[in-house]
CSV table of C-alpha atoms in Angstrom, one decimal:
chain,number,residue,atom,x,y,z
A,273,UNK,CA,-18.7,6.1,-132.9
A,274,UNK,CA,-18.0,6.0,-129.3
A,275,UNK,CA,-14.0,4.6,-128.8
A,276,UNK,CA,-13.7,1.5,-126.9
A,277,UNK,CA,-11.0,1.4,-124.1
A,278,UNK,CA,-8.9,-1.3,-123.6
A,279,UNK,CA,-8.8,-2.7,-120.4
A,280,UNK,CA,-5.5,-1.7,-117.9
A,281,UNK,CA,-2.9,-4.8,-118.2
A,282,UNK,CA,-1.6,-5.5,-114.3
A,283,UNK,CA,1.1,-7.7,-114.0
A,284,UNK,CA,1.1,-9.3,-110.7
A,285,UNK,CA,4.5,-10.6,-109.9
A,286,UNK,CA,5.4,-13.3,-107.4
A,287,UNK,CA,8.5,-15.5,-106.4
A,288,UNK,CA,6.6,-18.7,-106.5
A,289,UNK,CA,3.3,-20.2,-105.1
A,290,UNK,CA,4.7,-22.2,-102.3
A,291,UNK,CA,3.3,-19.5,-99.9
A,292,UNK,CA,-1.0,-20.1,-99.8
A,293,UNK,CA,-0.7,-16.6,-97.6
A,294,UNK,CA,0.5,-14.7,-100.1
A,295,UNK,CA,-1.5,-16.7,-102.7
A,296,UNK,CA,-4.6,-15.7,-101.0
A,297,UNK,CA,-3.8,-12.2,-101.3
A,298,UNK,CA,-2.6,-12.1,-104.8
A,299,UNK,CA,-6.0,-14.2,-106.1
A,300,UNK,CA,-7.9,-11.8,-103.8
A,301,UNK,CA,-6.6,-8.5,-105.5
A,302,UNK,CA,-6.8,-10.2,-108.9
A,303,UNK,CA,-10.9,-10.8,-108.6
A,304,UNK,CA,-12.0,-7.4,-107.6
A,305,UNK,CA,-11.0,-6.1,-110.7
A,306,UNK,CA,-12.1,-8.3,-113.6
A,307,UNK,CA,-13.1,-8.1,-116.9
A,308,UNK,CA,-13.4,-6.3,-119.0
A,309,UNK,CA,-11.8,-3.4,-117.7
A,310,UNK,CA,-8.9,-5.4,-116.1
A,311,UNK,CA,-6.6,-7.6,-117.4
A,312,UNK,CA,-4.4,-9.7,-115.5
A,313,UNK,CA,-0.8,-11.7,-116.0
A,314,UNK,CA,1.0,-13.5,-113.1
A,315,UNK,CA,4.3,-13.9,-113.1
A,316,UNK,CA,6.2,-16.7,-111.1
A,317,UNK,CA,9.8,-16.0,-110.7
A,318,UNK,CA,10.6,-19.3,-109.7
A,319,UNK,CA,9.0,-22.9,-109.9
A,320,UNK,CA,6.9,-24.1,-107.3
A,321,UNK,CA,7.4,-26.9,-105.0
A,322,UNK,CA,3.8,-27.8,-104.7
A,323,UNK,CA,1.1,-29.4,-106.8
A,324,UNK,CA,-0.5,-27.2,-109.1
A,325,UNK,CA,-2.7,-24.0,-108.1
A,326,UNK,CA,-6.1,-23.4,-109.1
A,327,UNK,CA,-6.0,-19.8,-110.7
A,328,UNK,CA,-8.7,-17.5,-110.5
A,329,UNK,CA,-10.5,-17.5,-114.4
A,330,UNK,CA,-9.6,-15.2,-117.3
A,331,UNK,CA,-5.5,-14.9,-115.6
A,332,UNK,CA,-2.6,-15.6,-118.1
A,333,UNK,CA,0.5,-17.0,-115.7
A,334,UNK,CA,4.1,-17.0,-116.8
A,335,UNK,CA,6.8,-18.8,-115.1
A,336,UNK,CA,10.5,-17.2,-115.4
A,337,UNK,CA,12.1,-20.4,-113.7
A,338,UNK,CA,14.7,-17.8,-112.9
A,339,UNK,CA,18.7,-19.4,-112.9
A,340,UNK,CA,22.3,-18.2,-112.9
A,341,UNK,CA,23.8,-15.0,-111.8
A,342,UNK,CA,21.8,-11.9,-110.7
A,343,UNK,CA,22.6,-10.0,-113.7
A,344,UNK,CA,21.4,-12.6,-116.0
A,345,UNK,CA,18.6,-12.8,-113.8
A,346,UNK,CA,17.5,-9.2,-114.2
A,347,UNK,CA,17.5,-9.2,-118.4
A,348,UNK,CA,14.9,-12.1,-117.9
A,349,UNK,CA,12.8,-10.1,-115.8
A,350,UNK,CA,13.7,-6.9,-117.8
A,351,UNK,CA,12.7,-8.9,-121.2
A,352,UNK,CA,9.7,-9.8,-119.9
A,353,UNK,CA,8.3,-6.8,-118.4
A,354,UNK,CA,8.9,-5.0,-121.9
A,355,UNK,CA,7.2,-7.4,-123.7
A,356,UNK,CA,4.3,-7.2,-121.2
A,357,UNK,CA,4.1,-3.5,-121.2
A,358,UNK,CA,1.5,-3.6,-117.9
A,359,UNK,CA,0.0,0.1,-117.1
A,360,UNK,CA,0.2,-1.5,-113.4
A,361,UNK,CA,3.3,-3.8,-111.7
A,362,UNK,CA,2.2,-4.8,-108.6
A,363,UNK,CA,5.4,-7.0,-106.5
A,364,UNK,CA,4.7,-9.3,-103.2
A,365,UNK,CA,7.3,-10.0,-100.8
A,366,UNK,CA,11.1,-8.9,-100.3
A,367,UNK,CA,12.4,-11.3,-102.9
A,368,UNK,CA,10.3,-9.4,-106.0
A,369,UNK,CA,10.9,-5.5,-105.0
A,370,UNK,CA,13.7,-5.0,-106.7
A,371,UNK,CA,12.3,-5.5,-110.1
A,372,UNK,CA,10.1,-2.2,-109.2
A,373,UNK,CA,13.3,-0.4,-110.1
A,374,UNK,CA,13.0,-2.6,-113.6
A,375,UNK,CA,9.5,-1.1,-113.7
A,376,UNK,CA,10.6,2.5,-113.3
A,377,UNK,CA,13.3,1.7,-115.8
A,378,UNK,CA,10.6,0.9,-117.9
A,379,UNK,CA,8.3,3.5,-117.1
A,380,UNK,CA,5.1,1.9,-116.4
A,381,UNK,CA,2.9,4.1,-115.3
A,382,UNK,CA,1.5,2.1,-111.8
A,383,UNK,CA,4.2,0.4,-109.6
A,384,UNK,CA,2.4,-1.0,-106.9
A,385,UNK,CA,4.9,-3.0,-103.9
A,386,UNK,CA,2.8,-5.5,-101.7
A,387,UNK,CA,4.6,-6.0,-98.4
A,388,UNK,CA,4.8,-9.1,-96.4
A,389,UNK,CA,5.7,-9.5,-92.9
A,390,UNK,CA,8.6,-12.1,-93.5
A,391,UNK,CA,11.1,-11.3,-90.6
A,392,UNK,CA,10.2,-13.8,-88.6
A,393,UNK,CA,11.5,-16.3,-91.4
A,394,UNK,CA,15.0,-14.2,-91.3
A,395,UNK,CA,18.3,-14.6,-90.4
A,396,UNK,CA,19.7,-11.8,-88.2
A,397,UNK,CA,21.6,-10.2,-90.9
A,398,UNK,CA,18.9,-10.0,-93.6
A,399,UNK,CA,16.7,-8.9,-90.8
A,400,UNK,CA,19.2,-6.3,-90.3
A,401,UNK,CA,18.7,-5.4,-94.2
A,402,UNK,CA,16.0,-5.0,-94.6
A,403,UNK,CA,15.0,-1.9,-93.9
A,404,UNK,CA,17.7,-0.3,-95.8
A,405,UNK,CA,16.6,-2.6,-99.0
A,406,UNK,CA,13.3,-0.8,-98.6
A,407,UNK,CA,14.8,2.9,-98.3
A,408,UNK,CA,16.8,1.9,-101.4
A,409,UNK,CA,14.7,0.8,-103.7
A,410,UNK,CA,11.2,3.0,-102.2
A,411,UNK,CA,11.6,5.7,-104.9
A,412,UNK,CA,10.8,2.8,-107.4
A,413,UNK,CA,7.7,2.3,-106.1
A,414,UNK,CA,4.8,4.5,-106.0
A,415,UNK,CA,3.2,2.6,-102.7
A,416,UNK,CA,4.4,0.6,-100.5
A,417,UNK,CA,1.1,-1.5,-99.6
A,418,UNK,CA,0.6,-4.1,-96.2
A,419,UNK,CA,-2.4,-5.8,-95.1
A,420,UNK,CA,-1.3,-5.3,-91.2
A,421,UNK,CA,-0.8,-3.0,-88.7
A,422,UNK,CA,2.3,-4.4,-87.5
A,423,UNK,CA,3.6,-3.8,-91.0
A,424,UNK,CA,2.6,-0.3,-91.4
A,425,UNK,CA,4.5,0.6,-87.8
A,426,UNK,CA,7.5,-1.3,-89.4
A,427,UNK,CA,7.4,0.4,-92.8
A,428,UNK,CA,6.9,3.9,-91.3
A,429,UNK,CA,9.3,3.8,-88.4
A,430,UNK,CA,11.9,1.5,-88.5
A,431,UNK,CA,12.1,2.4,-92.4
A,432,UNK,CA,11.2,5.6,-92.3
A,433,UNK,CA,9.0,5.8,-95.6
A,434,UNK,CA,7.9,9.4,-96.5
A,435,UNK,CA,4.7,10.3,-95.9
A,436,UNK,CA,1.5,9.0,-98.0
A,437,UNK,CA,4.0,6.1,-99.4
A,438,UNK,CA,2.3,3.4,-97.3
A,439,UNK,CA,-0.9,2.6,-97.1
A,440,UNK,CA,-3.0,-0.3,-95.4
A,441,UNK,CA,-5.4,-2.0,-97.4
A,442,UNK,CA,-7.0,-5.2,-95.5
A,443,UNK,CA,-7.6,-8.2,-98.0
A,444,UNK,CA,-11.4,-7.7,-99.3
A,445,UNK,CA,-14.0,-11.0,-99.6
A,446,UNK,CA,-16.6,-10.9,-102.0
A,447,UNK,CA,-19.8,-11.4,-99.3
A,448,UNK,CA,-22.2,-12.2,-101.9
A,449,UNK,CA,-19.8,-15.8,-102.6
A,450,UNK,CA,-19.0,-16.0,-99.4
A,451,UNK,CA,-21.8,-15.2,-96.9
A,452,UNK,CA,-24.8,-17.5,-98.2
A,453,UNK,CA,-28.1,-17.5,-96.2
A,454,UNK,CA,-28.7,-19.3,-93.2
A,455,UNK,CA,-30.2,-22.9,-94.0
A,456,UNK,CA,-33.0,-24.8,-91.5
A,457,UNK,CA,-31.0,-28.0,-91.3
A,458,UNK,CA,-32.6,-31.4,-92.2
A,459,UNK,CA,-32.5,-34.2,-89.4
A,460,UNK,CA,-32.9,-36.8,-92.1
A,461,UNK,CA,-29.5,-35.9,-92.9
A,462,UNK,CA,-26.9,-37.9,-91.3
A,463,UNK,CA,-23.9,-37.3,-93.6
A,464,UNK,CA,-22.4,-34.9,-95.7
A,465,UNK,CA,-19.4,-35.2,-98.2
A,466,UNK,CA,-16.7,-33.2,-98.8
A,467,UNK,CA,-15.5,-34.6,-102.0
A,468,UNK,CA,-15.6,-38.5,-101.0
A,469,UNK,CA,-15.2,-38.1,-96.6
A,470,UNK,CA,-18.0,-38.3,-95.3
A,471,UNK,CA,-18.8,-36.1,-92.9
A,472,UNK,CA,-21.3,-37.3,-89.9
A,473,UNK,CA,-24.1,-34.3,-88.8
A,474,UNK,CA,-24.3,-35.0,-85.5
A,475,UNK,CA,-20.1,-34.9,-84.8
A,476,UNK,CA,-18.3,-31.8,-83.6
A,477,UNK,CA,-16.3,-30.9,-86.4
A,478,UNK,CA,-13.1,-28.7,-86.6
A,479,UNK,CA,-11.4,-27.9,-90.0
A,480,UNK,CA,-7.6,-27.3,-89.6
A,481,UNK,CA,-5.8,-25.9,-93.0
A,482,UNK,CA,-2.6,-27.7,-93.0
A,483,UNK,CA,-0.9,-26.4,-96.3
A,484,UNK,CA,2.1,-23.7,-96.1
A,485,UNK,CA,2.4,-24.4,-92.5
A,486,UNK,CA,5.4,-26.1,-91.0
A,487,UNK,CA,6.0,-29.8,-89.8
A,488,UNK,CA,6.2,-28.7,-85.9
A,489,UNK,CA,3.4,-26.0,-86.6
A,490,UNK,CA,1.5,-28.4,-87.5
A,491,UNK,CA,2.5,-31.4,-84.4
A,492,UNK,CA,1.8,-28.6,-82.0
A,493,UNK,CA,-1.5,-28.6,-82.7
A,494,UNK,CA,-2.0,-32.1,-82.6
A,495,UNK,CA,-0.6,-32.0,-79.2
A,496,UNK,CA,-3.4,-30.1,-78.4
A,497,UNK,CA,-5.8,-31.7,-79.5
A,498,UNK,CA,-4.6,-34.8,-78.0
A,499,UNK,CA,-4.3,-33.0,-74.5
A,500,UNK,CA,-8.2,-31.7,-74.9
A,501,UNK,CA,-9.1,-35.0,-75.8
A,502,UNK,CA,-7.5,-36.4,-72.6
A,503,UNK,CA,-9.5,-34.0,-70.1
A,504,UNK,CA,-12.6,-34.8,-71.9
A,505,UNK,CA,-13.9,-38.4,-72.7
A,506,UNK,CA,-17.0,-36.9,-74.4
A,507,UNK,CA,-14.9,-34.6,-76.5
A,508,UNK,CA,-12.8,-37.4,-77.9
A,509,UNK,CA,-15.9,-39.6,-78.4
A,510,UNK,CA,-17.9,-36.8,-80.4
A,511,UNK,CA,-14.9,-34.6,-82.3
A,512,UNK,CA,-13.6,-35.2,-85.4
A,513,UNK,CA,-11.2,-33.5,-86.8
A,514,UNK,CA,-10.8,-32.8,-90.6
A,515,UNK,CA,-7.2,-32.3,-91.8
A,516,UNK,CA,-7.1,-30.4,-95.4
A,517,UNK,CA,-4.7,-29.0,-98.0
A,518,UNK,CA,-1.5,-30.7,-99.7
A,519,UNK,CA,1.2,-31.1,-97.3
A,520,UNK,CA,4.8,-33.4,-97.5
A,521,UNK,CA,4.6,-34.0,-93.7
A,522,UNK,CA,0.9,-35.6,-93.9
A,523,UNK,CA,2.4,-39.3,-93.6
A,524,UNK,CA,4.4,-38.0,-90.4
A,525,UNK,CA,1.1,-36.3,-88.9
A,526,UNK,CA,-0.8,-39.8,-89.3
A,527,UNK,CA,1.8,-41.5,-87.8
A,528,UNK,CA,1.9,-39.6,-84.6
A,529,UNK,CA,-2.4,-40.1,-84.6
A,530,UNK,CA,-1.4,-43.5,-84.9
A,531,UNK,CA,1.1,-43.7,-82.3
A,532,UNK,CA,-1.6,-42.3,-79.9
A,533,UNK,CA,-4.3,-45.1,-81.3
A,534,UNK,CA,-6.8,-42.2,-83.0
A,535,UNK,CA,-8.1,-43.6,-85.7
A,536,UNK,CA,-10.2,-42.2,-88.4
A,537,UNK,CA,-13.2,-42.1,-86.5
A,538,UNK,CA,-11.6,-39.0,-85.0
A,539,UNK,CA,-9.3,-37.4,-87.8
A,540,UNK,CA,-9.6,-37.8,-91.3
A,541,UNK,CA,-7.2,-36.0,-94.2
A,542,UNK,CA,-8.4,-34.0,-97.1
A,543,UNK,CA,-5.6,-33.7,-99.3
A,544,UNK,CA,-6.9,-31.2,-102.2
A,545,UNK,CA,-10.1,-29.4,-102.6
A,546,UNK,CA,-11.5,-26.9,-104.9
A,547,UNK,CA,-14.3,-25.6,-103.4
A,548,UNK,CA,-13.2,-24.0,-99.9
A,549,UNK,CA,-17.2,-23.1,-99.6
A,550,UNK,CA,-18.4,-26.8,-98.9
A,551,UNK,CA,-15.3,-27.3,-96.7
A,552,UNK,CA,-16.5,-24.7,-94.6
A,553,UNK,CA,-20.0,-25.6,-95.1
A,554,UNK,CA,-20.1,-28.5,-92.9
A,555,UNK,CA,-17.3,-27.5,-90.2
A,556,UNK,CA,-18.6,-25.9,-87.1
A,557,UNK,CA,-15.4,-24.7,-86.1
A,558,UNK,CA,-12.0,-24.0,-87.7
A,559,UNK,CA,-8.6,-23.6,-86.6
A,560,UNK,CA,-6.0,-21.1,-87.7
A,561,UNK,CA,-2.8,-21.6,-87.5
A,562,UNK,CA,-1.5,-18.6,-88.1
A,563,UNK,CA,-1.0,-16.2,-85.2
A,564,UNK,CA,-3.4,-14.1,-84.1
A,565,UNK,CA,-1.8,-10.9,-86.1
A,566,UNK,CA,-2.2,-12.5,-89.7
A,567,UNK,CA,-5.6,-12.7,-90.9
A,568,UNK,CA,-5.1,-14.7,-94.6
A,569,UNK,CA,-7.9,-14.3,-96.7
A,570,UNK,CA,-9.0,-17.5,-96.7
A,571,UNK,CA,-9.1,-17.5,-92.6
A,572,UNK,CA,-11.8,-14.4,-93.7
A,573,UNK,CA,-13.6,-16.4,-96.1
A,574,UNK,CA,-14.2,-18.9,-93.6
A,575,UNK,CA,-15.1,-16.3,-90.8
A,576,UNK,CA,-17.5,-14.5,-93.5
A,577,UNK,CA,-19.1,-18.4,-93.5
A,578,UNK,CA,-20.5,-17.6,-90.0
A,579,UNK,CA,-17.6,-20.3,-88.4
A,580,UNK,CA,-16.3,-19.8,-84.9
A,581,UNK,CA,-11.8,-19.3,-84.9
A,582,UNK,CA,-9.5,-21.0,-83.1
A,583,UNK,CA,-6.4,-19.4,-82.8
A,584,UNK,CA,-3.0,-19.1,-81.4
A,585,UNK,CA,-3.0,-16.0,-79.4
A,586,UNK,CA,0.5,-14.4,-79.0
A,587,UNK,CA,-0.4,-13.0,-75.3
A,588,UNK,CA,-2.3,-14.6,-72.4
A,589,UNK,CA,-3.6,-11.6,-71.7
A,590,UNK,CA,-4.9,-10.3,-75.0
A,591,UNK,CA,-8.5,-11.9,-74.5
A,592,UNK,CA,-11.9,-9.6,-75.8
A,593,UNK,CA,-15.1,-10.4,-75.7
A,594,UNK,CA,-16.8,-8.9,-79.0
A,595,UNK,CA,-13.5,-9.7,-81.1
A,596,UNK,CA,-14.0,-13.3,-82.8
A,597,UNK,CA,-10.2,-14.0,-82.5
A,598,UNK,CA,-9.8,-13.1,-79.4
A,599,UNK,CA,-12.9,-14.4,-77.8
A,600,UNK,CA,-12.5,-15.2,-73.8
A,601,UNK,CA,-11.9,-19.1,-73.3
A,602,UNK,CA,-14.2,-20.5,-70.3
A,603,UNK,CA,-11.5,-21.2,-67.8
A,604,UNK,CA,-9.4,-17.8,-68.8
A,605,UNK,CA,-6.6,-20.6,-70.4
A,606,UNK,CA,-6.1,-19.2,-74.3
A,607,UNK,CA,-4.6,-22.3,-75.3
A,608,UNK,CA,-5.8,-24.4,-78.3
A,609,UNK,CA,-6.8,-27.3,-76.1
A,610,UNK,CA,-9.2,-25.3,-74.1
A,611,UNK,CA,-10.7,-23.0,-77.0
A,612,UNK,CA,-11.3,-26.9,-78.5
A,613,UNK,CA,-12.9,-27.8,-75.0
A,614,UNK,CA,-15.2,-24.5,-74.3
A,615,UNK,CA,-16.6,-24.4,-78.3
A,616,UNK,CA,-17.2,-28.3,-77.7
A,617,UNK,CA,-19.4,-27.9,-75.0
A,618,UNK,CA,-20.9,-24.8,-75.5
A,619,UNK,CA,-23.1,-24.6,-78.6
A,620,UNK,CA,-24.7,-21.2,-78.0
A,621,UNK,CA,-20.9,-19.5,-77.6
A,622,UNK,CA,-20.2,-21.0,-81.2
A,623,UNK,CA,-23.8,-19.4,-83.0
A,624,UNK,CA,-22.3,-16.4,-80.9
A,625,UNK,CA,-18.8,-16.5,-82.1
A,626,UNK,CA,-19.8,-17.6,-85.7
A,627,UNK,CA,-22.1,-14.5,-86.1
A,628,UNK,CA,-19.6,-12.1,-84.7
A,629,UNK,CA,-16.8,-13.9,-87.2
A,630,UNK,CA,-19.4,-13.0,-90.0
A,631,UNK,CA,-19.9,-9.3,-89.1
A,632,UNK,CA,-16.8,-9.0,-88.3
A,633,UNK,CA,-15.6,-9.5,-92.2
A,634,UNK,CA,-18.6,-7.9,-93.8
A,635,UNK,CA,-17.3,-4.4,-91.8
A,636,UNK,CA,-13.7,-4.2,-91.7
A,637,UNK,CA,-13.2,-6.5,-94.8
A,638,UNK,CA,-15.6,-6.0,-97.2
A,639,UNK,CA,-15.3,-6.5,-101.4
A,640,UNK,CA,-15.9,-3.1,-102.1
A,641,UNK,CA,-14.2,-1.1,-99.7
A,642,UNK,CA,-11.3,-3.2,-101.1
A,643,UNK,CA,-11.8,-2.2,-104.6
A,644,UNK,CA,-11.9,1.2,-103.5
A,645,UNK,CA,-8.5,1.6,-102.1
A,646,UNK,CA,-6.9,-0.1,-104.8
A,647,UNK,CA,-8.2,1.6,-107.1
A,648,UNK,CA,-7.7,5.4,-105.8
A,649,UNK,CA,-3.8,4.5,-105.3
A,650,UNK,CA,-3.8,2.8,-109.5
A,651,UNK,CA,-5.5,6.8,-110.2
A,652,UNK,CA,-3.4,8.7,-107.8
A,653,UNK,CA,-0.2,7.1,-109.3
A,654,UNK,CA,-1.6,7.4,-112.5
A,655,UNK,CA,-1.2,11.6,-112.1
A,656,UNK,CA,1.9,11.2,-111.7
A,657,UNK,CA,2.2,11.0,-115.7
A,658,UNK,CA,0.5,14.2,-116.0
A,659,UNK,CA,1.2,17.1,-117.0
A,660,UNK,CA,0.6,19.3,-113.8
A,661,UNK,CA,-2.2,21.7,-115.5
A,662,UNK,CA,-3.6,18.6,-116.9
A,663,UNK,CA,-4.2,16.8,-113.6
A,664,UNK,CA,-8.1,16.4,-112.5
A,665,UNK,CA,-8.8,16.9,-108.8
A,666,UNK,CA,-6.7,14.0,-106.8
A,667,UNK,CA,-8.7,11.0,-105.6
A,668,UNK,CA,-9.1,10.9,-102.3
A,669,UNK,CA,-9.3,7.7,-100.2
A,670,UNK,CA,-11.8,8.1,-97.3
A,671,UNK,CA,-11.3,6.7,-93.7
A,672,UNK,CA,-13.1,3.7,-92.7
A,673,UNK,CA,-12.7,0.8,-90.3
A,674,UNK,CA,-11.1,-1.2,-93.1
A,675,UNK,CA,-7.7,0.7,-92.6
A,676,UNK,CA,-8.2,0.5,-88.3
């Protein structure tokens, strides 16, 4: 009788869900490895300040709700990661790398540390921190994992992390969800719906993800978009602009539209939806709010959709023709207002745009290549548990575009 292995328990812990970033990346990891050979636990260190997140299916979630001093805080983790006993701990962010020296403690086998570029949100002093936090508490980890380039230059210079400890792994998308086949479109069809909006065919419509992003973020934009609206009476006749996600400042965003007399024939608000697919399934365009050197995964699963990006871009000169987020703007201007302007009026530039956006994920992002990473670091730590003259031949993660 052939023995049945039971899956590998990874424990995926967070400080809370108030960042949709960092939620995008956790629920991305989660799905490439399912069941039955994965299991998976999230653990929330604190409670969220949002309204409730749709998890991804078959994922148990345990909330700490963490209080009192930082001793008494450490049992709670400490209890909970021995009666977890997870073969792999995987941490995201600053705030949750110092249980990896619990997890050591512990001696699970896989300690996995997913860095964030937070130092913008800093103060000076914790900024200056930092990086001796990380050559503390390394040795805890096995690897030291970013999604970006910046982060890598951070964690091997200005930290100084031995060599082989970091590695960057891009967040994968699953293309066979997310890259559905081109439909002939129906002229009958005047209106779609995105839960209960309606959404007219013949408009010009831009999604902007509002969730997780700041109150003056957020204004900027609309400043915008007010300003492209003034140099084109066409474009503020035939745009419309679709607000989503769950946001406290969405009362304070409709009252600067109303101060400026835009009614909801040119923005409407989304507050919630569960199905990011038929969001992006009847934009033509969508904006990121993000800077133009953080790609969230769900910025890629809208990309992957075939839809044109428009983006902050950090330097005027940073322009490229054949990169889909940092595509050249008609008039050479990067702003937001003129990216709105030139993907208004040119229809051919946004099939262009939104089939480079689409090739563009299903090379350097792709679901597999993910999995593959991840798991060749979960074996390679793994040996470490070994006996030496026991080890097989080490895994070996191949070079490909996804780490460029």
């Amino acid at each position: 009788m052939v023995p049945v292995k039971s899956p590998r328990q990874i424990c995926h812990i967070v400080s809370s869900l108030n960042d949709t970033a960092q939620n995008d990346l956790v629920f991305a990891n989660i799905r490439q490895f399912p069941l039955p050979h994965y299991e998976h636990t999230l653990v929330v260190l604190k409670k969220s300040k949002v309204q409730p997140v749709k998890l991804p299916r078959q994922v148990s979630c345990l909330e700490l709700a963490l209080k009192g001093s930082l001793p008494r805080r450490l049992r709670t983790c400490n209890k909970a990661l021995t009666a977890l006993k997870p073969d792999i701990c995987q941490t995201y962010g600053d705030t949750t790398f110092p249980i990896q020296w619990l997890a050591h403690r512990l001696d699970i086998p896989v300690k996995l540390h997913i860095h964030s570029n937070s130092g913008s949100h800093c103060g000076f002093w914790r900024e200056l921190l930092r990086p001796w936090k990380y050559r503390l508490l390394a040795h805890s980890a096995d690897f030291v994992i970013t999604p970006e380039d910046e982060s890598l230059n951070w964690l091997e210079e200005k930290v100084g992390l031995e060599s082989g400890k970091a590695h960057l792994i891009r967040t994968g998308i699953d293309n066979r969800h997310y890259c559905p086949p081109l439909r002939e479109i129906d002229p009958n069809i005047t209106n779609h719906f995105i839960g209960t909006v309606p959404i007219p065919t013949q408009r010009f419509v831009v999604g902007v993800p509002v969730t997780g992003f700041c109150k003056s973020t957020v204004l900027a934009f609309l400043y915008e978009y007010m300003a492209a609206r003034k140099q084109s009476p066409a474009f503020a006749r035939d745009c419309l602009l679709l607000l989503l996600g769950n946001s406290p400042n969405l009362r304070a965003y409709r009252n600067v539209l109303d101060s400026f007399k835009i009614t909801e024939e040119s923005v409407r608000f989304y507050s919630h939806l569960s199905d990011n697919e038929r969001f992006y399934s009847h934009i033509d365009a969508i904006v990121s709010l993000n800077d133009d050197t953080h790609t969230p995964a769900s910025l890629l699963e809208a990309m992957s959709m075939g839809l044109p990006v428009i983006t902050h871009r950090s330097d005027t000169n940073n322009s490229d023709e054949e990169h889909p987020l940092r595509w050249q703007v008609a008039n050479s201007e990067p702003l937001i207002q003129h990216q709105l302007l030139t993907l208004f009026s040119d229809s051919h530039l946004r099939l262009k745009l939104g089939q480079a956006s689409r090739s563009y994920v299903m090379h350097k992002h792709n679901h597999h290549e993910h999995r593959i990473r991840y798991r060749a670091l979960y074996e390679m730590a793994q040996r470490k548990v070994v006996h030496e003259e026991d080890m097989p031949a080490a895994p070996t993660i191949a070079p490909s575009q996804l780490n460029r």
